[in-house]
Structures are given as structure tokens and as C-alpha cells.
Amino acid sequence: MKTVSQLLDMKQQKEKISMVTAYDFPSAKQVEQANIDMILVGDSLGMTVLGYESTVQVTLDDMIHHGRAVRRGAPNTFVVVDMPIGAVGIDQAQDLNNALTLYQQTNANAIKAEGAHIADFIVAATRIGIPVVAHLGLTPQSVGVMGYKLQGSTKAAAQQLIKDARNVEQAGAIALVLEAIPSDLAQTISEQLTIPVIGIGAGKATDGQVLVYHDMLNYGVKHQAKFVKQFADFSVGIKGLQQYNEEVKSGVFPSETHTYKKKIMNEVEAHD
Ligand code: KIV
């Protein structure tokens, strides 16, 4: 399993960091088998596995439930678990309690929190020993305020994002996720920070990349963002289900090969 200091070394050696989301035991197992450096148990699970329209309905209990399953599936991979909306930014004592509960109960390696307003929380969480990954740019929990669109695309917004990135690094964040921002801005931030910057829709100059498992494998996704590349097609599963349905109805399945051959009814009275 990668450590925080190995992730820092990777940045310094210009070795790219790979990260992908996982939400359950089998997906975590696959990601670990693929030797990916980091897993994010993203609150995108609200859409990908719980069928919500956004991440807004996801709760701390949801994150704990899925985080624990991922840890069991990927015991040797660096796992980051998302703080859902409202778990941070309301009351400092409550924020820390939420962070501690999530960190302890999932046995994750770090937690992630969205937004520029979390610098004080990062300081406090780091002080009690919880590693925090920050998330800036497009922050899906604020979709009601900012929409799903490119961030940092005006001079003022870009300058603000650079400041925010420096702030979260100074507060003690161990890494930064930057989502949906111009690639030249992401490059500047990656060069200015000493912590690893992981991009999603932020171009190739960041220290690493993260994608959502269900997007990159085409697993029941309605809408693909511009920055998603499809690396495999899990929609073939539907063909298998259709064939199963046809074979059950036509009696083709189960065949002799899928049937136990032992005879017992010669020993049993039919009306026993
Ligand atoms: O929840 C998530 O999957 C994320 C990624 C989009 C970075 O935060």
C-alpha cells in the first residue's frame, strides 16, 4: 500500500498517480488487482450505486457502509473516503466528530472534503491525526449553487482558485483533487503546490488522475462528461441478462451440465 510520503515522492519523481473510485467489495478488489495507486470512495456513489440524481442525498452512514466494504475488498490500497454534504462546515466540533467516525469506522487512509471553506477543518482534523484530501474546482455537493460546469474560467476565478489551493495545502491537506478546470490553471497549481494534485477534467499536467469507476467502464451511466474516457464496456452485462431471461423461459437453462446428477427419489416415497 502506498503511504502519504510515497505519494509525495511520486510527485517529486514525476511519477503519475492513478486513482479511481470504488464503492463495494468487488469493485475495490478489481481496482486493487489492477495495481491502481489510490481508491476514492466518492460520494458519487449517490448516483452510481444508489440511484440519486446528485450527491446531495448521500449521508455519513452511506459513506461508512460503502467505505467499510471497499476496505475489505482492497486491504492493500490507499483508500480515501468522502465526507458527504453537511458533514463538514456547520459546526467545528461536530465536523471533527463526523471525520473521526468516518475515519475510524471505515479504516480508510484519509478522508476527502469539498470546498475552499474547509481550511480550518483541515487544520483541526490534521491536528488530531486524520489525513485530509481537499477537493476544489467543480465540487459536486454545491451543484445547486455552481451547476456542473467548468470552474476557474475567468481571471478572478482562476486567481481565487490558486489562493484556495495554497490555503488548503498550508492547512495541512495531504493531496488536492481538482475537478473541471482549465488545464493551464491546473498545471500552475500543480507546479506551485508540494502536495500531489489529482485531476479529473483538469488536463494532463496534474500529478495524477482520478475517474469514476462506472463512467470509465460504461456501467449504467446516463451522461458522460467531456473528460471521461471509456476504458471498457460493462454494458455487455445486459446482453448476458437478456440471454439468461430467454434461456429460462425456453427451458434451455439449466442444462445437464448445471444440474446435480445424483438420484434420490428411488429411496423416497413420493408422498413422504
Ligand atoms: O465523489 C467522487 O467520485 C469525486 C470524484 C469526482 C473526484 O469526488
CSV table of C-alpha atoms and ligand atoms in Angstrom, one decimal:
chain,number,residue,atom,x,y,z
A,1,MET,CA,0.0,0.0,0.0
A,2,LYS,CA,1.2,3.5,-0.9
A,3,THR,CA,1.9,5.8,2.1
A,4,VAL,CA,1.4,9.6,2.2
A,5,SER,CA,5.2,10.1,1.9
A,6,GLN,CA,5.4,7.7,-1.1
A,7,LEU,CA,2.7,9.7,-2.8
A,8,LEU,CA,4.8,12.9,-2.2
A,9,ASP,CA,7.8,11.1,-3.6
A,10,MET,CA,5.9,10.1,-6.7
A,11,LYS,CA,5.1,13.8,-7.3
A,12,GLN,CA,8.7,14.8,-6.8
A,13,GLN,CA,9.9,12.0,-9.2
A,14,LYS,CA,7.2,13.0,-11.7
A,15,GLU,CA,5.7,9.5,-11.5
A,16,LYS,CA,1.9,9.9,-12.2
A,17,ILE,CA,-0.5,8.8,-9.5
A,18,SER,CA,-3.6,6.7,-10.6
A,19,MET,CA,-6.8,6.9,-8.6
A,20,VAL,CA,-10.3,5.5,-9.3
A,21,THR,CA,-13.5,5.4,-7.4
A,22,ALA,CA,-14.9,2.1,-5.9
A,23,TYR,CA,-18.0,1.7,-3.8
A,24,ASP,CA,-18.2,-2.0,-2.8
A,25,PHE,CA,-16.2,-5.2,-2.3
A,26,PRO,CA,-16.0,-6.5,-5.9
A,27,SER,CA,-15.1,-3.1,-7.5
A,28,ALA,CA,-12.5,-2.5,-4.8
A,29,LYS,CA,-11.0,-5.9,-5.4
A,30,GLN,CA,-10.7,-5.2,-9.1
A,31,VAL,CA,-9.1,-1.9,-8.6
A,32,GLU,CA,-6.5,-3.4,-6.2
A,33,GLN,CA,-5.9,-6.2,-8.8
A,34,ALA,CA,-5.2,-3.5,-11.4
A,35,ASN,CA,-2.5,-2.1,-9.2
A,36,ILE,CA,-4.1,1.4,-9.1
A,37,ASP,CA,-2.4,3.6,-6.5
A,38,MET,CA,-5.4,5.0,-4.7
A,39,ILE,CA,-9.1,4.3,-4.3
A,40,LEU,CA,-11.7,7.1,-3.7
A,41,VAL,CA,-14.9,6.0,-2.1
A,42,GLY,CA,-16.6,9.0,-3.6
A,43,ASP,CA,-20.0,10.4,-2.7
A,44,SER,CA,-20.6,10.0,-6.4
A,45,LEU,CA,-21.9,6.6,-5.1
A,46,GLY,CA,-25.2,8.5,-4.7
A,47,MET,CA,-25.6,8.5,-8.4
A,48,THR,CA,-23.6,5.4,-9.4
A,49,VAL,CA,-24.9,2.9,-6.9
A,50,LEU,CA,-27.8,4.4,-5.0
A,51,GLY,CA,-29.7,5.9,-8.0
A,52,TYR,CA,-30.0,9.5,-6.7
A,53,GLU,CA,-29.8,12.5,-9.1
A,54,SER,CA,-26.8,14.0,-7.3
A,55,THR,CA,-24.5,13.6,-4.3
A,56,VAL,CA,-26.8,15.8,-2.2
A,57,GLN,CA,-28.8,13.0,-0.6
A,58,VAL,CA,-25.8,10.9,0.5
A,59,THR,CA,-25.4,10.5,4.3
A,60,LEU,CA,-22.5,9.8,6.6
A,61,ASP,CA,-23.9,6.3,7.2
A,62,ASP,CA,-23.9,5.6,3.4
A,63,MET,CA,-20.2,6.6,3.3
A,64,ILE,CA,-19.4,4.4,6.3
A,65,HIS,CA,-21.3,1.4,4.9
A,66,HIS,CA,-19.6,1.6,1.4
A,67,GLY,CA,-16.2,2.6,2.8
A,68,ARG,CA,-16.1,-0.5,5.0
A,69,ALA,CA,-16.9,-2.8,2.0
A,70,VAL,CA,-14.2,-1.1,-0.1
A,71,ARG,CA,-11.6,-1.5,2.7
A,72,ARG,CA,-12.4,-5.3,2.9
A,73,GLY,CA,-12.1,-5.5,-0.9
A,74,ALA,CA,-8.8,-3.6,-1.1
A,75,PRO,CA,-6.8,-4.1,2.1
A,76,ASN,CA,-3.6,-3.1,0.4
A,77,THR,CA,-4.6,0.0,-1.4
A,78,PHE,CA,-4.6,3.6,-0.1
A,79,VAL,CA,-8.3,4.4,0.4
A,80,VAL,CA,-9.8,7.9,0.6
A,81,VAL,CA,-13.4,8.2,1.8
A,82,ASP,CA,-15.6,11.3,1.0
A,83,MET,CA,-17.2,13.4,3.7
A,84,PRO,CA,-20.7,13.9,2.4
A,85,ILE,CA,-22.6,17.2,2.2
A,86,GLY,CA,-23.2,18.8,5.6
A,87,ALA,CA,-20.7,16.5,7.4
A,88,VAL,CA,-18.2,19.4,7.3
A,89,GLY,CA,-18.7,23.2,7.5
A,90,ILE,CA,-21.5,23.5,10.0
A,91,ASP,CA,-20.0,23.3,13.5
A,92,GLN,CA,-16.3,22.6,14.2
A,93,ALA,CA,-16.8,20.1,17.0
A,94,GLN,CA,-19.5,18.2,15.0
A,95,ASP,CA,-17.3,18.3,11.9
A,96,LEU,CA,-14.4,16.7,13.8
A,97,ASN,CA,-16.7,14.1,15.3
A,98,ASN,CA,-18.0,13.2,11.8
A,99,ALA,CA,-14.5,13.0,10.4
A,100,LEU,CA,-13.3,10.8,13.3
A,101,THR,CA,-16.3,8.5,12.9
A,102,LEU,CA,-15.8,8.1,9.2
A,103,TYR,CA,-12.0,7.6,9.5
A,104,GLN,CA,-12.2,5.1,12.4
A,105,GLN,CA,-15.2,3.1,11.2
A,106,THR,CA,-14.0,2.7,7.6
A,107,ASN,CA,-10.3,2.2,8.5
A,108,ALA,CA,-9.6,4.5,5.5
A,109,ASN,CA,-6.2,6.0,4.9
A,110,ALA,CA,-7.6,9.5,4.5
A,111,ILE,CA,-10.9,11.4,4.2
A,112,LYS,CA,-11.8,13.9,1.5
A,113,ALA,CA,-13.8,17.1,1.9
A,114,GLU,CA,-15.0,19.6,-0.8
A,115,GLY,CA,-14.7,23.4,-0.9
A,116,ALA,CA,-12.5,26.3,-0.1
A,117,HIS,CA,-14.2,26.9,3.2
A,118,ILE,CA,-12.7,23.8,4.9
A,119,ALA,CA,-9.2,25.1,5.6
A,120,ASP,CA,-9.9,25.4,9.4
A,121,PHE,CA,-11.4,21.9,9.4
A,122,ILE,CA,-8.2,20.6,7.7
A,123,VAL,CA,-6.1,22.2,10.4
A,124,ALA,CA,-8.2,20.7,13.2
A,125,ALA,CA,-8.5,17.2,11.7
A,126,THR,CA,-4.8,17.1,10.9
A,127,ARG,CA,-4.0,18.1,14.5
A,128,ILE,CA,-5.9,15.0,15.8
A,129,GLY,CA,-4.2,12.8,13.2
A,130,ILE,CA,-6.7,12.5,10.4
A,131,PRO,CA,-5.2,12.9,6.9
A,132,VAL,CA,-7.4,15.1,4.7
A,133,VAL,CA,-7.6,15.3,0.9
A,134,ALA,CA,-9.1,18.6,-0.3
A,135,HIS,CA,-11.3,19.0,-3.4
A,136,LEU,CA,-11.6,22.3,-5.3
A,137,GLY,CA,-12.8,23.5,-8.7
A,138,LEU,CA,-16.1,21.8,-9.5
A,139,THR,CA,-17.4,20.5,-6.2
A,140,PRO,CA,-20.5,18.3,-6.9
A,141,GLN,CA,-22.0,18.8,-3.5
A,142,SER,CA,-22.5,22.5,-4.5
A,143,VAL,CA,-24.2,21.6,-7.8
A,144,GLY,CA,-27.3,23.6,-6.7
A,145,VAL,CA,-25.1,26.7,-6.4
A,146,MET,CA,-22.5,26.3,-9.2
A,147,GLY,CA,-24.0,23.7,-11.6
A,148,TYR,CA,-21.9,21.1,-13.4
A,149,LYS,CA,-19.7,23.4,-15.4
A,150,LEU,CA,-16.1,24.4,-15.9
A,151,GLN,CA,-14.7,26.3,-12.9
A,152,GLY,CA,-11.8,28.8,-12.7
A,153,SER,CA,-12.5,30.1,-16.2
A,154,THR,CA,-12.3,33.8,-15.6
A,155,LYS,CA,-9.2,35.7,-14.4
A,156,ALA,CA,-10.7,36.4,-11.0
A,157,ALA,CA,-11.9,32.8,-10.5
A,158,ALA,CA,-8.5,31.4,-11.6
A,159,GLN,CA,-6.7,33.7,-9.1
A,160,GLN,CA,-9.1,32.7,-6.3
A,161,LEU,CA,-8.6,29.0,-7.1
A,162,ILE,CA,-4.8,29.4,-6.9
A,163,LYS,CA,-5.2,31.1,-3.5
A,164,ASP,CA,-7.6,28.4,-2.3
A,165,ALA,CA,-5.2,25.7,-3.3
A,166,ARG,CA,-2.4,27.3,-1.4
A,167,ASN,CA,-4.6,27.7,1.6
A,168,VAL,CA,-5.6,24.0,1.8
A,169,GLU,CA,-2.0,23.0,1.4
A,170,GLN,CA,-1.0,25.3,4.2
A,171,ALA,CA,-3.8,24.0,6.3
A,172,GLY,CA,-2.2,20.5,6.1
A,173,ALA,CA,-4.1,18.7,3.2
A,174,ILE,CA,-2.1,15.6,2.1
A,175,ALA,CA,-3.4,15.9,-1.5
A,176,LEU,CA,-5.7,18.0,-3.6
A,177,VAL,CA,-8.4,16.9,-6.1
A,178,LEU,CA,-9.0,19.5,-8.8
A,179,GLU,CA,-12.2,19.0,-10.9
A,180,ALA,CA,-13.2,20.5,-14.2
A,181,ILE,CA,-10.9,23.5,-14.6
A,182,PRO,CA,-8.7,24.7,-17.5
A,183,SER,CA,-5.6,22.6,-17.9
A,184,ASP,CA,-3.2,25.5,-17.8
A,185,LEU,CA,-4.6,26.6,-14.4
A,186,ALA,CA,-4.3,23.0,-13.2
A,187,GLN,CA,-0.7,23.0,-14.4
A,188,THR,CA,0.1,26.2,-12.5
A,189,ILE,CA,-1.5,24.9,-9.3
A,190,SER,CA,0.3,21.5,-9.6
A,191,GLU,CA,3.6,23.3,-10.1
A,192,GLN,CA,3.1,25.7,-7.1
A,193,LEU,CA,2.0,23.0,-4.6
A,194,THR,CA,4.3,20.5,-3.0
A,195,ILE,CA,1.4,18.1,-2.3
A,196,PRO,CA,0.1,15.8,-5.1
A,197,VAL,CA,-2.6,17.3,-7.2
A,198,ILE,CA,-5.0,14.7,-8.7
A,199,GLY,CA,-7.1,15.9,-11.6
A,200,ILE,CA,-10.4,15.0,-13.1
A,201,GLY,CA,-11.2,17.1,-16.1
A,202,ALA,CA,-8.1,19.2,-15.4
A,203,GLY,CA,-5.8,18.1,-18.2
A,204,LYS,CA,-2.6,16.0,-18.1
A,205,ALA,CA,-0.2,18.3,-16.2
A,206,THR,CA,-1.6,17.3,-12.8
A,207,ASP,CA,0.4,14.8,-10.6
A,208,GLY,CA,-2.3,12.2,-11.1
A,209,GLN,CA,-5.7,11.4,-12.5
A,210,VAL,CA,-9.0,10.1,-10.9
A,211,LEU,CA,-12.0,8.8,-12.7
A,212,VAL,CA,-15.4,7.4,-11.6
A,213,TYR,CA,-15.4,3.6,-12.0
A,214,HIS,CA,-18.9,3.5,-13.5
A,215,ASP,CA,-18.0,6.2,-16.0
A,216,MET,CA,-14.8,4.7,-17.3
A,217,LEU,CA,-16.3,1.2,-17.6
A,218,ASN,CA,-19.6,2.3,-19.0
A,219,TYR,CA,-21.6,0.7,-16.2
A,220,GLY,CA,-25.1,2.0,-16.4
A,221,VAL,CA,-24.2,5.7,-16.8
A,222,LYS,CA,-26.8,8.1,-18.3
A,223,HIS,CA,-24.5,11.0,-19.1
A,224,GLN,CA,-20.7,11.1,-19.7
A,225,ALA,CA,-18.8,14.3,-19.0
A,226,LYS,CA,-16.4,15.5,-21.7
A,227,PHE,CA,-13.4,14.4,-19.6
A,228,VAL,CA,-14.4,10.8,-19.3
A,229,LYS,CA,-12.6,8.2,-21.4
A,230,GLN,CA,-14.4,4.8,-21.6
A,231,PHE,CA,-11.8,2.1,-21.0
A,232,ALA,CA,-14.1,-0.9,-21.1
A,233,ASP,CA,-17.8,-1.6,-21.7
A,234,PHE,CA,-19.7,-3.3,-18.8
A,235,SER,CA,-23.0,-2.8,-20.7
A,236,VAL,CA,-22.3,-6.2,-22.2
A,237,GLY,CA,-23.7,-7.5,-18.9
A,238,ILE,CA,-27.2,-6.6,-20.2
A,239,LYS,CA,-26.7,-8.9,-23.1
A,240,GLY,CA,-25.9,-11.7,-20.7
A,241,LEU,CA,-29.0,-11.0,-18.6
A,242,GLN,CA,-31.2,-10.9,-21.7
A,243,GLN,CA,-29.8,-14.3,-22.8
A,244,TYR,CA,-30.4,-15.7,-19.3
A,245,ASN,CA,-34.0,-14.5,-19.4
A,246,GLU,CA,-34.6,-16.1,-22.8
A,247,GLU,CA,-33.0,-19.4,-21.7
A,248,VAL,CA,-35.0,-19.7,-18.5
A,249,LYS,CA,-38.2,-19.1,-20.4
A,250,SER,CA,-37.3,-21.5,-23.2
A,251,GLY,CA,-36.0,-24.2,-20.8
A,252,VAL,CA,-32.5,-24.1,-22.3
A,253,PHE,CA,-31.1,-23.2,-18.8
A,254,PRO,CA,-30.4,-25.1,-16.7
A,255,SER,CA,-28.9,-27.8,-18.9
A,256,GLU,CA,-27.5,-31.2,-17.7
A,257,THR,CA,-24.1,-29.5,-17.1
A,258,HIS,CA,-25.6,-27.2,-14.5
A,259,THR,CA,-27.7,-30.0,-12.8
A,260,TYR,CA,-26.7,-32.3,-9.9
A,261,LYS,CA,-26.9,-35.9,-11.3
A,262,LYS,CA,-27.4,-37.8,-8.0
A,263,LYS,CA,-30.7,-39.8,-7.9
A,264,ILE,CA,-32.6,-39.8,-4.6
A,265,MET,CA,-36.2,-40.3,-5.4
A,266,ASN,CA,-35.8,-44.1,-5.8
A,267,GLU,CA,-35.2,-44.1,-2.0
A,268,VAL,CA,-38.0,-41.7,-1.0
A,269,GLU,CA,-41.8,-42.3,-1.2
A,270,ALA,CA,-43.2,-39.6,-3.4
A,271,HIS,CA,-45.7,-38.5,-0.7
A,272,ASP,CA,-43.2,-38.6,2.2
B,1,KIV,O1,-17.3,11.6,-5.5
B,1,KIV,C1,-16.5,11.5,-6.4
B,1,KIV,O2,-16.5,10.5,-7.1
B,1,KIV,C2,-15.5,12.5,-6.5
B,1,KIV,C3,-14.6,12.5,-7.8
B,1,KIV,C4,-15.5,13.0,-8.9
B,1,KIV,C5,-13.4,13.2,-7.6
B,1,KIV,O3,-15.4,13.4,-5.7
